[in-house]
PDB file of C-alpha atoms in Angstrom:
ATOM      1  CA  UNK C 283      26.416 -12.730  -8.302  1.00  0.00           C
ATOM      2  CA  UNK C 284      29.418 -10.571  -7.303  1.00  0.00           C
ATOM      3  CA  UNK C 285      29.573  -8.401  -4.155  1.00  0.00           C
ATOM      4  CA  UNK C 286      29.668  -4.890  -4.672  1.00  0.00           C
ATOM      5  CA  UNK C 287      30.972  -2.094  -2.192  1.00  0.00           C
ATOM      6  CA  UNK C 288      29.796   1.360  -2.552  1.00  0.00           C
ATOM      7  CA  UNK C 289      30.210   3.956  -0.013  1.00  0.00           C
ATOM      8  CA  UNK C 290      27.547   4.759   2.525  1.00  0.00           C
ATOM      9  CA  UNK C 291      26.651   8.431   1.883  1.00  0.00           C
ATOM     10  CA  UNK C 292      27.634  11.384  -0.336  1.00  0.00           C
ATOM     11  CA  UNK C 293      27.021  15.107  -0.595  1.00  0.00           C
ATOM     12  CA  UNK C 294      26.782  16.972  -3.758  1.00  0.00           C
ATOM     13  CA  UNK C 295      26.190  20.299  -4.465  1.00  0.00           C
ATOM     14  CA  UNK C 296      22.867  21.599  -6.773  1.00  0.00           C
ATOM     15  CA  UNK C 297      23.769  21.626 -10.429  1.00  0.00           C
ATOM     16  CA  UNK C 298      27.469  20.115 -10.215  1.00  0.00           C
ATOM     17  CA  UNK C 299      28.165  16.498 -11.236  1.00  0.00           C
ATOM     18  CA  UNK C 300      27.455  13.903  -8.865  1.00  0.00           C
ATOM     19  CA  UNK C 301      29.881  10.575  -9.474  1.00  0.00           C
ATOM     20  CA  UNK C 302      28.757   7.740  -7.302  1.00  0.00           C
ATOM     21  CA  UNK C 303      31.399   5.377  -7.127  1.00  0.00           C
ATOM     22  CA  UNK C 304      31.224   1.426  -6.934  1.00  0.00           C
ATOM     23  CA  UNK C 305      33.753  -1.568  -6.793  1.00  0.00           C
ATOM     24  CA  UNK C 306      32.928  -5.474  -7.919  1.00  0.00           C
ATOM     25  CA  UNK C 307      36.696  -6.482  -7.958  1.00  0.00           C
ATOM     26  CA  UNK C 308      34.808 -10.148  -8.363  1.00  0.00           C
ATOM     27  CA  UNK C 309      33.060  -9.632 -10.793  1.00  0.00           C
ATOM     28  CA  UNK C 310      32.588 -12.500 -13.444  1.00  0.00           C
ATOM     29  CA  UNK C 311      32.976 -12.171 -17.497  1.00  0.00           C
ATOM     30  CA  UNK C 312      29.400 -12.290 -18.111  1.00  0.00           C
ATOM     31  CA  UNK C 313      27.833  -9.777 -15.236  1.00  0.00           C
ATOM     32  CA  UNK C 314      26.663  -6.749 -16.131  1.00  0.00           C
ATOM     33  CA  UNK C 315      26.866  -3.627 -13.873  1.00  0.00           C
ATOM     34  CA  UNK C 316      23.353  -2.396 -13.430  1.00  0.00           C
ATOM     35  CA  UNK C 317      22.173   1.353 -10.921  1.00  0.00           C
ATOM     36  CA  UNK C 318      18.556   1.602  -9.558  1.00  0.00           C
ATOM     37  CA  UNK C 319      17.984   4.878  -7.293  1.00  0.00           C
ATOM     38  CA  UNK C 320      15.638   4.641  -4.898  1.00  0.00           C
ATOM     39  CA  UNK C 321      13.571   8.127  -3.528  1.00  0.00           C
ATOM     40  CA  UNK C 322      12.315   8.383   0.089  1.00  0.00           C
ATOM     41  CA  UNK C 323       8.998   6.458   0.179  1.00  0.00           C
ATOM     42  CA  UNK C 324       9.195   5.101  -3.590  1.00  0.00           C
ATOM     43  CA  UNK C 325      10.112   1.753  -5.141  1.00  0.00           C
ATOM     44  CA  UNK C 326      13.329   1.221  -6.697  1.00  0.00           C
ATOM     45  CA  UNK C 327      13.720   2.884 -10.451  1.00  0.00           C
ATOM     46  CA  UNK C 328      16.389   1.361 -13.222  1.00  0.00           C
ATOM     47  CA  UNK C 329      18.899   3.987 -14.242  1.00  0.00           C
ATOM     48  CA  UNK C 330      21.109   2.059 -16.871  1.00  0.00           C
ATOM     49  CA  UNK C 331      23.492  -0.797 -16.701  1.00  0.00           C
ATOM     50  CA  UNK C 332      26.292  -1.560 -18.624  1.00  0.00           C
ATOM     51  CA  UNK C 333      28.584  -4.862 -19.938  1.00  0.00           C
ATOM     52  CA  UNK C 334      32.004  -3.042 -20.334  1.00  0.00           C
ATOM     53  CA  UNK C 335      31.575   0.043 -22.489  1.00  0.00           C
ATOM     54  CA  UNK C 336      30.619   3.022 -20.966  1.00  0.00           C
ATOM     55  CA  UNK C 337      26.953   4.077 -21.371  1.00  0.00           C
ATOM     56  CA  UNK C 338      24.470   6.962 -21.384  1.00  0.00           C
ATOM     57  CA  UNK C 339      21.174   7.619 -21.107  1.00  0.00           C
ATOM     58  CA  UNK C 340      18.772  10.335 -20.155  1.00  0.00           C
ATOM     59  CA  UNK C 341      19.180  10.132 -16.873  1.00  0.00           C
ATOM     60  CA  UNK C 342      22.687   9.322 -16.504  1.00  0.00           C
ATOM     61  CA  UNK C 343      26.184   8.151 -17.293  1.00  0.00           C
ATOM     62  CA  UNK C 344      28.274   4.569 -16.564  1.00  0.00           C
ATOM     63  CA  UNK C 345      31.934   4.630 -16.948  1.00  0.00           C
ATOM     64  CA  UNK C 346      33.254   1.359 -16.063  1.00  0.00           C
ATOM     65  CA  UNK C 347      36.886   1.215 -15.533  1.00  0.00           C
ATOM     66  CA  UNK C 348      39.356  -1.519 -18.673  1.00  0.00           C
ATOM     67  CA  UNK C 349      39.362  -3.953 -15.856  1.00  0.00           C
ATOM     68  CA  UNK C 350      36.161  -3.892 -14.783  1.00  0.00           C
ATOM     69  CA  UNK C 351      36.651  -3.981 -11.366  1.00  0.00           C
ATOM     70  CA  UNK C 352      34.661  -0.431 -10.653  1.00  0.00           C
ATOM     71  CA  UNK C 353      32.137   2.058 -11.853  1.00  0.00           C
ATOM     72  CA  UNK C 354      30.804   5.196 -11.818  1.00  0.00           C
ATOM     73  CA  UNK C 355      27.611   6.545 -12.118  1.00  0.00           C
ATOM     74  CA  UNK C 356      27.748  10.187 -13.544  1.00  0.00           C
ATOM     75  CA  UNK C 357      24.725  12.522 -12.885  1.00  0.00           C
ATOM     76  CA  UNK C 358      25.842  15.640 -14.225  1.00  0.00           C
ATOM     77  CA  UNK C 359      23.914  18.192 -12.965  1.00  0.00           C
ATOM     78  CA  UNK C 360      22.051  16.884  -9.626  1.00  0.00           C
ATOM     79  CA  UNK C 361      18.971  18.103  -8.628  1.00  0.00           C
ATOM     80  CA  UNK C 362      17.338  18.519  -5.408  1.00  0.00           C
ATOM     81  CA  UNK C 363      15.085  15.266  -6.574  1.00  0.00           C
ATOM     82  CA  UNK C 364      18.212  13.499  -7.046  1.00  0.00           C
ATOM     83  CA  UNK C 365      18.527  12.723  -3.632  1.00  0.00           C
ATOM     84  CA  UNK C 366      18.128   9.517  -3.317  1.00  0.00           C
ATOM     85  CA  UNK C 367      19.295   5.897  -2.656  1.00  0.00           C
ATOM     86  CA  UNK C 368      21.217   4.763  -5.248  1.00  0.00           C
ATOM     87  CA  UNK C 369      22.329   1.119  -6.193  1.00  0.00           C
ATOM     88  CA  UNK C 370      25.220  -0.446  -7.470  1.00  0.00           C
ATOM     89  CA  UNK C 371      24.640  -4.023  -8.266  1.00  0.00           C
ATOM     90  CA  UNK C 372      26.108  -6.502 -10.791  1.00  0.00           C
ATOM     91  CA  UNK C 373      24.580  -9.796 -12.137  1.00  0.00           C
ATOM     92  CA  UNK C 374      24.000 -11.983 -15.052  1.00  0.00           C
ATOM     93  CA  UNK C 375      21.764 -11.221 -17.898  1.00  0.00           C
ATOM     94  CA  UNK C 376      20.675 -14.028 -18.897  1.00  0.00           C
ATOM     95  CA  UNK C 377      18.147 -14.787 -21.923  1.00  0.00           C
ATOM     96  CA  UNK C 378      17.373 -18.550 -20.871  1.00  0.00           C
ATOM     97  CA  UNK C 379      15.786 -20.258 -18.605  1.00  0.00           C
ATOM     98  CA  UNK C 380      17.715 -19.762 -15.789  1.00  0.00           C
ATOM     99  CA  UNK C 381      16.405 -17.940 -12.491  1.00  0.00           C
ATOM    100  CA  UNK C 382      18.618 -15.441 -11.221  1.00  0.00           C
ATOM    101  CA  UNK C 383      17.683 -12.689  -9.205  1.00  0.00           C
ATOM    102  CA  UNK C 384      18.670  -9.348  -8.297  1.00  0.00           C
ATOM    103  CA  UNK C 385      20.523  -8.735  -5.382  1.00  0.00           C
ATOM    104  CA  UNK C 386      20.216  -5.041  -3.570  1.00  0.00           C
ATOM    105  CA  UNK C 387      22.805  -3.761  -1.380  1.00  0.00           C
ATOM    106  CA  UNK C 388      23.024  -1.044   1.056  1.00  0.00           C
ATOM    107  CA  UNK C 389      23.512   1.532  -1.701  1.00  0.00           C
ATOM    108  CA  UNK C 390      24.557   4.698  -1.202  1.00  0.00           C
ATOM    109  CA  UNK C 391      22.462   7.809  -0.060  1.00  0.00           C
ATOM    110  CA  UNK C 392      23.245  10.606  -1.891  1.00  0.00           C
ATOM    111  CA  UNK C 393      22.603  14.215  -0.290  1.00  0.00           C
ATOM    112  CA  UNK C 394      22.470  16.997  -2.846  1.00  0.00           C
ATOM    113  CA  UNK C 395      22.287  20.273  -1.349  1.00  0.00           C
ATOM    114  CA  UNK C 396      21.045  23.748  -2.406  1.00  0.00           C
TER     115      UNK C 396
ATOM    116  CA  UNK Y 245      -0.718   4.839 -15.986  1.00  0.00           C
ATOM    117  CA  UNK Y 246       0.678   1.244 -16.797  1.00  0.00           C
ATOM    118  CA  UNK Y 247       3.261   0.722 -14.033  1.00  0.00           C
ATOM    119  CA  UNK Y 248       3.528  -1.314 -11.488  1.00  0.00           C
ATOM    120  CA  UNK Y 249      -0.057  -1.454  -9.238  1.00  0.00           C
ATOM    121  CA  UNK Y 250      -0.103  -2.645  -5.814  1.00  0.00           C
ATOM    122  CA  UNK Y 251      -2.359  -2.696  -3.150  1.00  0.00           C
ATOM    123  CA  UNK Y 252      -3.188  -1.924  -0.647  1.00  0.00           C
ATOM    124  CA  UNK Y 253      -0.652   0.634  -0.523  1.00  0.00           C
ATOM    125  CA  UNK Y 254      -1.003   0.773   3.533  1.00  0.00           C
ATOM    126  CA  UNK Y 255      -1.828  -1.859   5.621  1.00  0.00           C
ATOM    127  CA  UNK Y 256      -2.302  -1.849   9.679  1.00  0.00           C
ATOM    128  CA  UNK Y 257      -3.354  -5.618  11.360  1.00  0.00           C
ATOM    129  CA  UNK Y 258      -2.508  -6.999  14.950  1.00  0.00           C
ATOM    130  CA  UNK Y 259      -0.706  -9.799  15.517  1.00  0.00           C
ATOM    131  CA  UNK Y 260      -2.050 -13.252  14.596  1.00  0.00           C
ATOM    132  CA  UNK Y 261      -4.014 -11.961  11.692  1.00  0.00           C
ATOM    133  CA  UNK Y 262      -3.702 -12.721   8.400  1.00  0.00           C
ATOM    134  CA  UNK Y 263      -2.962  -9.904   5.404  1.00  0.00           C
ATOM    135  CA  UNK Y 264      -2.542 -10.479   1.580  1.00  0.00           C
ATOM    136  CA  UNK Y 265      -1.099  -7.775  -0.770  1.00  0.00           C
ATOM    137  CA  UNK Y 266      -1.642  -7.738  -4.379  1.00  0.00           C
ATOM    138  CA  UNK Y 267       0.404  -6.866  -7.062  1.00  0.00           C
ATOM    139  CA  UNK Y 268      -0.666  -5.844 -10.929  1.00  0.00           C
ATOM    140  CA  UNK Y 269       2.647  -6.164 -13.005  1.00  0.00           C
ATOM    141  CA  UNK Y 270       3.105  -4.006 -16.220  1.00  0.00           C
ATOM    142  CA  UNK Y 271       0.655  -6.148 -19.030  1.00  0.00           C
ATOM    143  CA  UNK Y 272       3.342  -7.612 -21.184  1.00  0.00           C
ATOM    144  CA  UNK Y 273       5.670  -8.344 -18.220  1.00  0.00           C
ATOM    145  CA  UNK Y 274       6.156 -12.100 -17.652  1.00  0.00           C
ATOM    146  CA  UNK Y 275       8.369 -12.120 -15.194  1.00  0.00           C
ATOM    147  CA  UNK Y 276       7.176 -10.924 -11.665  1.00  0.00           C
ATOM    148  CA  UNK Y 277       9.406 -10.446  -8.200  1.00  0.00           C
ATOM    149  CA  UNK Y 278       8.796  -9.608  -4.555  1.00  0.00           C
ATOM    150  CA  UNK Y 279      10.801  -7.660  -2.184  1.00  0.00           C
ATOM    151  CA  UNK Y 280      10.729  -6.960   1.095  1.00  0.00           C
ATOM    152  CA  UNK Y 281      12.128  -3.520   2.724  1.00  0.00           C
ATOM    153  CA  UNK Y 282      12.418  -2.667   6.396  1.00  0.00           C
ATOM    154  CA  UNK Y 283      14.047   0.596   7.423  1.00  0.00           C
ATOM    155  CA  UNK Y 284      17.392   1.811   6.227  1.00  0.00           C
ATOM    156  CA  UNK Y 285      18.258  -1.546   4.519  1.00  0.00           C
ATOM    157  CA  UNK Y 286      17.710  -2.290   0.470  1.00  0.00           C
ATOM    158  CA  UNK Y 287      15.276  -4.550  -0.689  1.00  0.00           C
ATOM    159  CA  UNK Y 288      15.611  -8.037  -0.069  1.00  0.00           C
ATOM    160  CA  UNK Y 289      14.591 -10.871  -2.548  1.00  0.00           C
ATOM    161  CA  UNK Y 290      11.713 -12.976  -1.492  1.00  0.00           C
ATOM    162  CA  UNK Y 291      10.287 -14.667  -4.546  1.00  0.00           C
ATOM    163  CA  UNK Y 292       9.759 -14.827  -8.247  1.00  0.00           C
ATOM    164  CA  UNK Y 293       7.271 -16.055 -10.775  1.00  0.00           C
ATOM    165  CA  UNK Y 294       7.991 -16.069 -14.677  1.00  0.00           C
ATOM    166  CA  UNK Y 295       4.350 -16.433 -15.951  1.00  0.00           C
ATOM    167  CA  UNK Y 296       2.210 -18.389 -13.569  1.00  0.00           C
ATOM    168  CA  UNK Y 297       5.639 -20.435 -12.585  1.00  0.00           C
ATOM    169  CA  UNK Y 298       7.202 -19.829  -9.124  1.00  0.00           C
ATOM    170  CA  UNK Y 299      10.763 -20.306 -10.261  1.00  0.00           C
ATOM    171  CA  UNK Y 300      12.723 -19.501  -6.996  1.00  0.00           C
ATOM    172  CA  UNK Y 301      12.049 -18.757  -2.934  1.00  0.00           C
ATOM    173  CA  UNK Y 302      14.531 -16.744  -0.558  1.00  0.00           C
ATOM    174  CA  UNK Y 303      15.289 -18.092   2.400  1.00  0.00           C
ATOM    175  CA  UNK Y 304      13.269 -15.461   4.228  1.00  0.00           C
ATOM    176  CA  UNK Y 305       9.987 -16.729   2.658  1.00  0.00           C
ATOM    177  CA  UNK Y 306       9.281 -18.828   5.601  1.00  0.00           C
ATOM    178  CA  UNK Y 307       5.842 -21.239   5.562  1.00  0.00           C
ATOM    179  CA  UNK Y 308       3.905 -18.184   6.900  1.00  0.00           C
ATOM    180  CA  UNK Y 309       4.421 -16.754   3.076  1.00  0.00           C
ATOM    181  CA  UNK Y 310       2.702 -17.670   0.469  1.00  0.00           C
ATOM    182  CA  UNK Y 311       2.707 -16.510  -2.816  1.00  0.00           C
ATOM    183  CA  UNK Y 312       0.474 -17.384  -6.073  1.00  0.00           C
ATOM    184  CA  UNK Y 313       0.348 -15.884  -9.616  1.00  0.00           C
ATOM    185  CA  UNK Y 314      -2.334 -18.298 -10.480  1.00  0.00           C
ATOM    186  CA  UNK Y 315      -2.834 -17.090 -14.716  1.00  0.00           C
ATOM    187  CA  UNK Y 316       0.364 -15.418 -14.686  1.00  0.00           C
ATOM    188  CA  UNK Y 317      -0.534 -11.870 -14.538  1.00  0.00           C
ATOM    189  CA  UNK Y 318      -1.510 -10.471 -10.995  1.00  0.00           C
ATOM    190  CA  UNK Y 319       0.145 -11.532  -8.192  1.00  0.00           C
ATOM    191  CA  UNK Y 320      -0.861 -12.015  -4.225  1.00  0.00           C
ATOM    192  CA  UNK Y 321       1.597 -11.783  -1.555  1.00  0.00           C
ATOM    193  CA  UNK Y 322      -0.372 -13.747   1.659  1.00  0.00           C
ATOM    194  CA  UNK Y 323       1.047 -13.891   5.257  1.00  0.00           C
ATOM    195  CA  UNK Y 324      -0.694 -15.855   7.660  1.00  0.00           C
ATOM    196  CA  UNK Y 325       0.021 -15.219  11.659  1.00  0.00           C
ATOM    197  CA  UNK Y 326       1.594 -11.868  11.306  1.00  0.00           C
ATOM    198  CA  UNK Y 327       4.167 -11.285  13.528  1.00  0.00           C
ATOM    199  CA  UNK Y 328       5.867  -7.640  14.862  1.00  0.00           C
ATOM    200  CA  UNK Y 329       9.059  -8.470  12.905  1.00  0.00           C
ATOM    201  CA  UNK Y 330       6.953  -8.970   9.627  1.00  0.00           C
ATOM    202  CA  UNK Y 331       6.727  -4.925   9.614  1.00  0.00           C
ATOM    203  CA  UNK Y 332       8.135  -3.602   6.621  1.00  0.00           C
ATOM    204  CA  UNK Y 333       7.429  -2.616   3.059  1.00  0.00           C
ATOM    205  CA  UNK Y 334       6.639  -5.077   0.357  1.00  0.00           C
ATOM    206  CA  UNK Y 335       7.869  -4.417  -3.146  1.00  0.00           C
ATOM    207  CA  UNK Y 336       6.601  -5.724  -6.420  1.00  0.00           C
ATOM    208  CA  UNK Y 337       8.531  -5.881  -9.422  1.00  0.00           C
ATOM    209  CA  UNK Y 338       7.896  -6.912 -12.891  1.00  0.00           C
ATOM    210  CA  UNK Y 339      10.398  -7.651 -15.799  1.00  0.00           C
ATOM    211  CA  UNK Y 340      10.808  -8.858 -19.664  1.00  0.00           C
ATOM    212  CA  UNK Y 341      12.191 -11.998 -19.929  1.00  0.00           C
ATOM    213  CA  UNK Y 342      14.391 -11.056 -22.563  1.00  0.00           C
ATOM    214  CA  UNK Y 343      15.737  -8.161 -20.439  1.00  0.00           C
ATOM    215  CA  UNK Y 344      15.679  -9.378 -16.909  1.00  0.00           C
ATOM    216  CA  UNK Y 345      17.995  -6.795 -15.257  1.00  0.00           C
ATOM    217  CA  UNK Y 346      15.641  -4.226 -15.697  1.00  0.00           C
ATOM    218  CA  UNK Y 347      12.882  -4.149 -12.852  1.00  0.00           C
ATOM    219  CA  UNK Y 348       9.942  -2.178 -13.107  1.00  0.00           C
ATOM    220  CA  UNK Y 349       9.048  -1.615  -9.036  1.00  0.00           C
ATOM    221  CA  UNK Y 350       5.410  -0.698  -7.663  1.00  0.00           C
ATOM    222  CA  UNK Y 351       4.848   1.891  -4.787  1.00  0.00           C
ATOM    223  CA  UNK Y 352       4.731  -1.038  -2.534  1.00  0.00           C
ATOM    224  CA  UNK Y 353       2.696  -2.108   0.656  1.00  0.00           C
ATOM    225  CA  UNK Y 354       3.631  -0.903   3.556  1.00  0.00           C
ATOM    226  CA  UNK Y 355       2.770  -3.469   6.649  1.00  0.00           C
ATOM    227  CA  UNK Y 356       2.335  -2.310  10.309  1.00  0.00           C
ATOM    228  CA  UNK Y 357       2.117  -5.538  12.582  1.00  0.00           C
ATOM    229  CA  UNK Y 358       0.825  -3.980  16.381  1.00  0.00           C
TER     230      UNK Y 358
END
């Protein structure tokens, strides 16, 4: 799976948009960008993931840049329980047989400030 | 609740003994993971099972580890001969096989070797 680089710690302020970027200049044709967030003391939680197209959800927003080569993930209005851990990792997503696994990071720990 | 179950969710032992976590994937999950998590690193792959199969085994799973999923729902995590550095936080994680990327993480066990 490709390596991704995120950076190790942002600040955001309560109720502004928090953009958490990530770069995976390697990454292959057929990886998919996925975020998990992980809160102090809690396992891991799936936020969304995306192939190319930029995608939404209820908790949050993907853009992935024409080239593929970095993302964003959009929350955009943070909350105090937003801060958090959050994951940038891309991989396969495969429907066979095959066994691949997902691959954490570092991540980035995201502050977000009253 | 039908999430991820693990227990115990705390577990103290000295040195030399033997500890085995268990994990109780989401029902119609057939594809079940373990992590391990020390302190201000992510969560790092040690083994998966789809159904009763254990299709792959990090590195880090040395002979100590052991890990069964013996009708393909629960799960046991067993290390024999703990040891100080085997201190850390043990994650389960279940999936779809049809949607792989998307892990459903327990609370985890959290392992205190004296």
């Amino acid at each position: 799976d490709a390596k991704t680089t995120q950076p190790p710690s942002m600040d955001c302020a309560e109720g502004r948009a928090a953009n958490l970027p990530c770069n995976h200049s390697t990454i292959s044709g057929n990886e998919y960008v996925y975020w998990y967030r992980q809160i102090h003391s809690q396992g891991p939680q799936y936020i969304i993931h995306g192939l190319k197209n930029n995608e939404t959800n209820e908790m949050a927003s993907l853009i992935i840049t024409e080239d593929r080569k970095s993302s964003t993930l959009i929350l955009p209005h943070a909350t105090l329980r937003d801060t958090a851990v959050y994951y940038c990792i891309v991989r396969v997503a495969e429907g066979g047989t095959g066994g691949f696994k997902t691959i954490f990071g570092a991540g980035t720990r995201l502050f977000v400030k009253a | 609740d039908t999430g991820v179950s693990q227990n115990p969710r705390h577990k103290i032992t000295k040195r030399g003994q033997n500890v085995t976590f268990r994990c109780d994937p989401i029902s119609e999950h057939n594809r079940l993971y373990w992590y391990r998590q020390t302190l201000g690193q992510g969560p790092e792959f040690l083994t998966y099972f789809q159904n009763e199969a254990q299709l792959e085994k990090s590195r880090l799973l040395s002979d100590r580890f052991s890990a069964e999923r013996p009708k393909g729902s629960f799960s046991t995590l067993e290390i024999q001969r703990t040891e100080q550095g085997d201190s850390a936080m043990y994650l389960c994680a279940s999936s779809l096989f049809q949607v792989p990327g998307e892990l459903f993480f327990g609370e985890g066990s959290r392992l205190t070797v004296l």
